Structure formats: structure tokens, C-alpha cells
CSV table of C-alpha atoms in Angstrom, one decimal:
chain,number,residue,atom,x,y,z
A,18,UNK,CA,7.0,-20.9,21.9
A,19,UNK,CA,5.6,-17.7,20.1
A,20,UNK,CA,4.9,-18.3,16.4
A,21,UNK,CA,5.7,-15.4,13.9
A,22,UNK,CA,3.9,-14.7,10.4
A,23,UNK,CA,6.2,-13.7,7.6
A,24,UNK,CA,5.2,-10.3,6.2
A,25,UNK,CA,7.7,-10.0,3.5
A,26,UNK,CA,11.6,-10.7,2.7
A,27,UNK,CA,14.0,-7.9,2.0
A,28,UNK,CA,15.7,-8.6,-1.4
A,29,UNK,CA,17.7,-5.4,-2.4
A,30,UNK,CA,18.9,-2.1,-1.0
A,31,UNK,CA,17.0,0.8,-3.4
A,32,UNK,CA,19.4,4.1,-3.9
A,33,UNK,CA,21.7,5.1,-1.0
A,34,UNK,CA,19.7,6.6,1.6
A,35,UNK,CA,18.9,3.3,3.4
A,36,UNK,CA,15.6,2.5,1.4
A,37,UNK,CA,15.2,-1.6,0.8
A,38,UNK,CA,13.3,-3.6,-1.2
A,39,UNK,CA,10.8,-5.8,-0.2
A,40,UNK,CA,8.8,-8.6,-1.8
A,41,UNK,CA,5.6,-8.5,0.2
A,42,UNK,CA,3.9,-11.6,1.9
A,43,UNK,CA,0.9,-10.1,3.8
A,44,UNK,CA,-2.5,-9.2,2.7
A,45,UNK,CA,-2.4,-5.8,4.7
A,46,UNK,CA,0.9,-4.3,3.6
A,47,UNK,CA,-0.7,-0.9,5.0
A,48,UNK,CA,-1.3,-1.8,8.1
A,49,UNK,CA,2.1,-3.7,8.4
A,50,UNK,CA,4.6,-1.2,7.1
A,51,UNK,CA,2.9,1.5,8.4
A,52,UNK,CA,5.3,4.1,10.4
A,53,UNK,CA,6.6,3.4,13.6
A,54,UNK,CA,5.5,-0.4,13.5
A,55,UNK,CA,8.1,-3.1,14.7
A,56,UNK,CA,9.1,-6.1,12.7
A,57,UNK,CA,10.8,-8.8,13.6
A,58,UNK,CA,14.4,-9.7,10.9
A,59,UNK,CA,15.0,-12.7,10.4
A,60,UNK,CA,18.7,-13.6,9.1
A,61,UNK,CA,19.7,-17.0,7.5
A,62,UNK,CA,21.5,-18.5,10.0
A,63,UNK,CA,20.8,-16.1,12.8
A,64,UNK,CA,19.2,-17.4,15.8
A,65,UNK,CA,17.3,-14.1,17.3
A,66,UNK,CA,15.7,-11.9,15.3
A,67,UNK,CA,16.4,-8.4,15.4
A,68,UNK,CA,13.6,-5.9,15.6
A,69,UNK,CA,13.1,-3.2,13.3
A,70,UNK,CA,10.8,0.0,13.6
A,71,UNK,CA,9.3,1.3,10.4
A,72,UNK,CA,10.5,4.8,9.0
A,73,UNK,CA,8.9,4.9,5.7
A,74,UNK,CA,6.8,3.0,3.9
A,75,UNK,CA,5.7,3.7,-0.5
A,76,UNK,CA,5.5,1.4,-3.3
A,77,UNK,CA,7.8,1.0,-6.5
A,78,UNK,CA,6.7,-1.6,-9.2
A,79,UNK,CA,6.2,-4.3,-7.5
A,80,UNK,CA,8.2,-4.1,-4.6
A,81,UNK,CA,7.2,-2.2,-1.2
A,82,UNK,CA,10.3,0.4,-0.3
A,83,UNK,CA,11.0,0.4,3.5
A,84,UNK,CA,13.6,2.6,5.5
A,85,UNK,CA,13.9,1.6,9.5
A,86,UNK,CA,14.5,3.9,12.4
A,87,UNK,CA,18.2,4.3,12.8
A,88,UNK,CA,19.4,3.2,9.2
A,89,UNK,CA,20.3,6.0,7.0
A,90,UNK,CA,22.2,4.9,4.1
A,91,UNK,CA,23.0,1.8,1.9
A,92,UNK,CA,26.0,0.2,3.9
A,93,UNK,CA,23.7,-0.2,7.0
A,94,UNK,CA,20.7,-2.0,5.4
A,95,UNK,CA,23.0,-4.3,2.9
A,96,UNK,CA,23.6,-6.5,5.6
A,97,UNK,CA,19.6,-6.9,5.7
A,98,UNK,CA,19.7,-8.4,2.2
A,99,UNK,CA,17.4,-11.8,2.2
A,100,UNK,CA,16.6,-11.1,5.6
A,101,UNK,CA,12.9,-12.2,6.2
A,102,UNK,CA,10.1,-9.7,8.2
A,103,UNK,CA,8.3,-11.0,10.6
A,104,UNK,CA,5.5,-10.1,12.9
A,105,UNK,CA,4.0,-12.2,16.1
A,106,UNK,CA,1.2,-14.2,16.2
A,107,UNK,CA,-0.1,-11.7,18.6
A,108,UNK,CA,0.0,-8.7,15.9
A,109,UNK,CA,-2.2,-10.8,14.1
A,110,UNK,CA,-5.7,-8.7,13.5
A,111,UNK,CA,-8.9,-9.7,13.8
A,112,UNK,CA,-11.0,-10.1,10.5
A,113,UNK,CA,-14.7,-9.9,9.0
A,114,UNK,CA,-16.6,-13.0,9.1
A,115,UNK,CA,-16.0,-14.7,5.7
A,116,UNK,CA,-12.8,-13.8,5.7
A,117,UNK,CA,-9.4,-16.0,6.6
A,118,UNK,CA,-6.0,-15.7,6.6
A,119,UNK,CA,-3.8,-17.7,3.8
A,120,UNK,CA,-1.9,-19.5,6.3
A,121,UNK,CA,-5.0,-20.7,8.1
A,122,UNK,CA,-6.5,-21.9,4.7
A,123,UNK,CA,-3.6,-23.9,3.5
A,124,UNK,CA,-3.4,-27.7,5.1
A,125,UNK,CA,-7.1,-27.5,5.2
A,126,UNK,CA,-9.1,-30.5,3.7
A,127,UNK,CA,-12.0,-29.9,1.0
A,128,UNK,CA,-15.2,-32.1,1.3
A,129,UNK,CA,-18.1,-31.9,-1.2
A,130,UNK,CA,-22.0,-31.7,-0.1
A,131,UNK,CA,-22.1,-35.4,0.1
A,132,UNK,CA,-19.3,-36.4,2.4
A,133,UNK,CA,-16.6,-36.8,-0.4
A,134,UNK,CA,-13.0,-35.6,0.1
A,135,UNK,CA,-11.6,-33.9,-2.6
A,136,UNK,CA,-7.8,-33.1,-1.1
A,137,UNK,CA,-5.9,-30.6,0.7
A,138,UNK,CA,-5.7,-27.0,0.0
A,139,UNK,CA,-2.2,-26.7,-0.8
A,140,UNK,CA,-2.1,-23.2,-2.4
A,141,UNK,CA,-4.0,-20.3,-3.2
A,142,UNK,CA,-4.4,-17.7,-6.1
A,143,UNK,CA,-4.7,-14.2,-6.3
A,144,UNK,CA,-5.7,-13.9,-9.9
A,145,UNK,CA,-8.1,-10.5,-9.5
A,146,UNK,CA,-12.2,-10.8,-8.7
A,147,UNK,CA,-11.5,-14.3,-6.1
A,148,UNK,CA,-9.2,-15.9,-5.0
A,149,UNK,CA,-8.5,-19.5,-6.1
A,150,UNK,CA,-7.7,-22.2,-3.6
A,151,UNK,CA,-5.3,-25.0,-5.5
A,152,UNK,CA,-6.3,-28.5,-3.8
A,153,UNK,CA,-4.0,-31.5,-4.6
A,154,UNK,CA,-6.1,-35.0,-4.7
A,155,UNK,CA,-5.7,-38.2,-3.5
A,156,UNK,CA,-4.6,-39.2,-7.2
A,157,UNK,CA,-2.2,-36.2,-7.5
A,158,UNK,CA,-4.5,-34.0,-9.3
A,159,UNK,CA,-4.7,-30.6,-9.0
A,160,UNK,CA,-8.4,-29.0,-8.7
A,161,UNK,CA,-9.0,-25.1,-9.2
A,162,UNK,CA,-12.3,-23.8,-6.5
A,163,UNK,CA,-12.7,-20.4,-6.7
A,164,UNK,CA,-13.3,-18.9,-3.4
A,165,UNK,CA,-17.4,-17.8,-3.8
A,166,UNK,CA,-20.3,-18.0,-1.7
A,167,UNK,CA,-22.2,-19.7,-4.6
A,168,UNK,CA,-19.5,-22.7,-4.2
A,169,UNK,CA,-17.7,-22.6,-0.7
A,170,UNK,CA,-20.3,-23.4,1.9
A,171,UNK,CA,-18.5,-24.0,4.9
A,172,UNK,CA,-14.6,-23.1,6.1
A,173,UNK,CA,-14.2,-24.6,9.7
A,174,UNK,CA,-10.4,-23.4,10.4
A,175,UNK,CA,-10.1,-24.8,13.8
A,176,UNK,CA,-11.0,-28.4,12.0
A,177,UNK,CA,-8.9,-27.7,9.2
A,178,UNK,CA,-12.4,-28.9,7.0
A,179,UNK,CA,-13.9,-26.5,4.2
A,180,UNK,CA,-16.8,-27.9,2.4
A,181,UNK,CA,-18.0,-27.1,-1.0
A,182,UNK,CA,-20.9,-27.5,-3.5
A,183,UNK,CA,-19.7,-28.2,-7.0
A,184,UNK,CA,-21.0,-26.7,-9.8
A,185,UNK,CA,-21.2,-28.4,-12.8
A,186,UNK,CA,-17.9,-28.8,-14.6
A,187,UNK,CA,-16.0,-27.8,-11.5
A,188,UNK,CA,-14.5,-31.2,-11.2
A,189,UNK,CA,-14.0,-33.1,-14.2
């Protein structure tokens, strides 16, 4: 069974030409919305999703405006309203080394230096210079580990293991 990536979710209709909003999920919004792409929609309670080719693609606030081929005004796309975008597990791009992909991250486990397990990554934050991976504890705590070389040592994905070197103060 193919697995599929959500990209973003469609929450409004913009103006009446067939422009909706989307609250973007991916890292490469560029590269997803770019023109003439396909994306999967997937409806609540719909059981195939319906595929989608991008016509336009800018930025408004926060939100990412889309039009697709074939939709031209606001009663075709209000029907796409909460609708989820998708793309294959096969449309997924390769990256640099050192670099990982949020879904790959999550569920992993985080070890210290010396063998101890600190939790599971359950989140992570996009705050502005690194990221910030959020990793729940065997007591229920949360710890903050910023994603830098000084720090992460090792990310084994395949594993699901990422090992760190505390600094002082990290983790108390």
C-alpha cells in the first residue's frame, strides 16, 4: 500500500476566481505548489483521493493561495474546503546529508553519549536559527534539544535512534 505525505490542508476559498487557501505542512512549499504539479485531495470521508494539478501558486499572510487546472471560480473549489493535499511517498526528494524530513524525525528515540535514554522525539520546532526537537521522557517531561552539530551527534532514521551530547544545563 503506497503511503502519502501531507503537504498542506485547504481551509478557505480566497476571492471568486477559484484561488484557496492553504495552511502549509511541507518544508519545500516551492517545489510542491509549483505549476503543473499533481496533488493528491483528500476529502473527510472520501475513500479515493482526487488528483489535482497546480495552476498558480503565491503567498498571502500566512497562507499559500493555490488555483488547480480546471477550477475557475469559487463554487468549484468550496467543495475542497478541509480537504487535505497529499503527495506519494515516491515524490518524496532526496536531501543533503544532515538533513531529514520531520516525519522521519518524530517516533525517533534520543540517547545521550553514555547509553542513556532520554525519550521520544514527539515534536519539533521551527522557532528561526534551528530547529527544536520536543522529546517526552519516561517521567512525562518535556526536554527542549536544539538541532546543532555542537549537540546532535548521531540521527540513525532507519533505527529510529538519534544520539546527543548534553551541554551543560541542557537537561536539568
Amino acid at each position: 500500500m503506497e503511503k502519502y505525505f501531507n503537504v498542506g490542508k485547504i481551509v478557505n476559498t480566497h476571492g471568486i476566481r477559484g484561488e484557496v487557501r492553504v495552511i502549509s505542512r511541507t518544508d519545500f512549499p516551492e517545489e510542491r505548489y509549483k505549476i503543473g504539479n499533481t496533488l493528491l485531495l483528500f476529502m473527510p470521508g472520501s475513500k479515493e483521493p482526487e488528483e489535482l494539478i497546480v495552476k498558480s501558486h503565491r503567498t498571502h499572510k500566512n497562507f499559500n493561495l493555490l488555483t488547480f487546472e480546471g477550477f475557475d471560480n469559487v463554487n468549484q473549489v468550496e467543495r475542497l474546503r478541509d480537504g487535505i493535499l497529499k503527495v506519494p511517498e515516491t515524490q518524496r526528494g532526496t536531501l543533503e546529508e544532515g538533513e531529514f524530513y520531520f516525519q522521519d524525525i518524530i517516533g525517533c528515540t534520543m540517547f545521550t553519549t553514555e547509553g542513556e535514554e532520554l525519550g521520544k522525539v514527539i515534536e519539533i520546532l521551527t522557532p528561526g536559527a534551528n530547529d527544536v526537537w520536543v522529546v517526552k521522557g519516561s517521567k512525562g517531561k518535556e526536554l527542549l534539544i536544539p538541532y546543532i552539530e555542537d549537540i546532535v551527534k548521531k540521527v540513525d532514521v532507519k533505527e529510529k535512534m538519534i544520539v546527543i551530547e548534553p551541554m551543560e544545563g541542557l537537561l536539568s
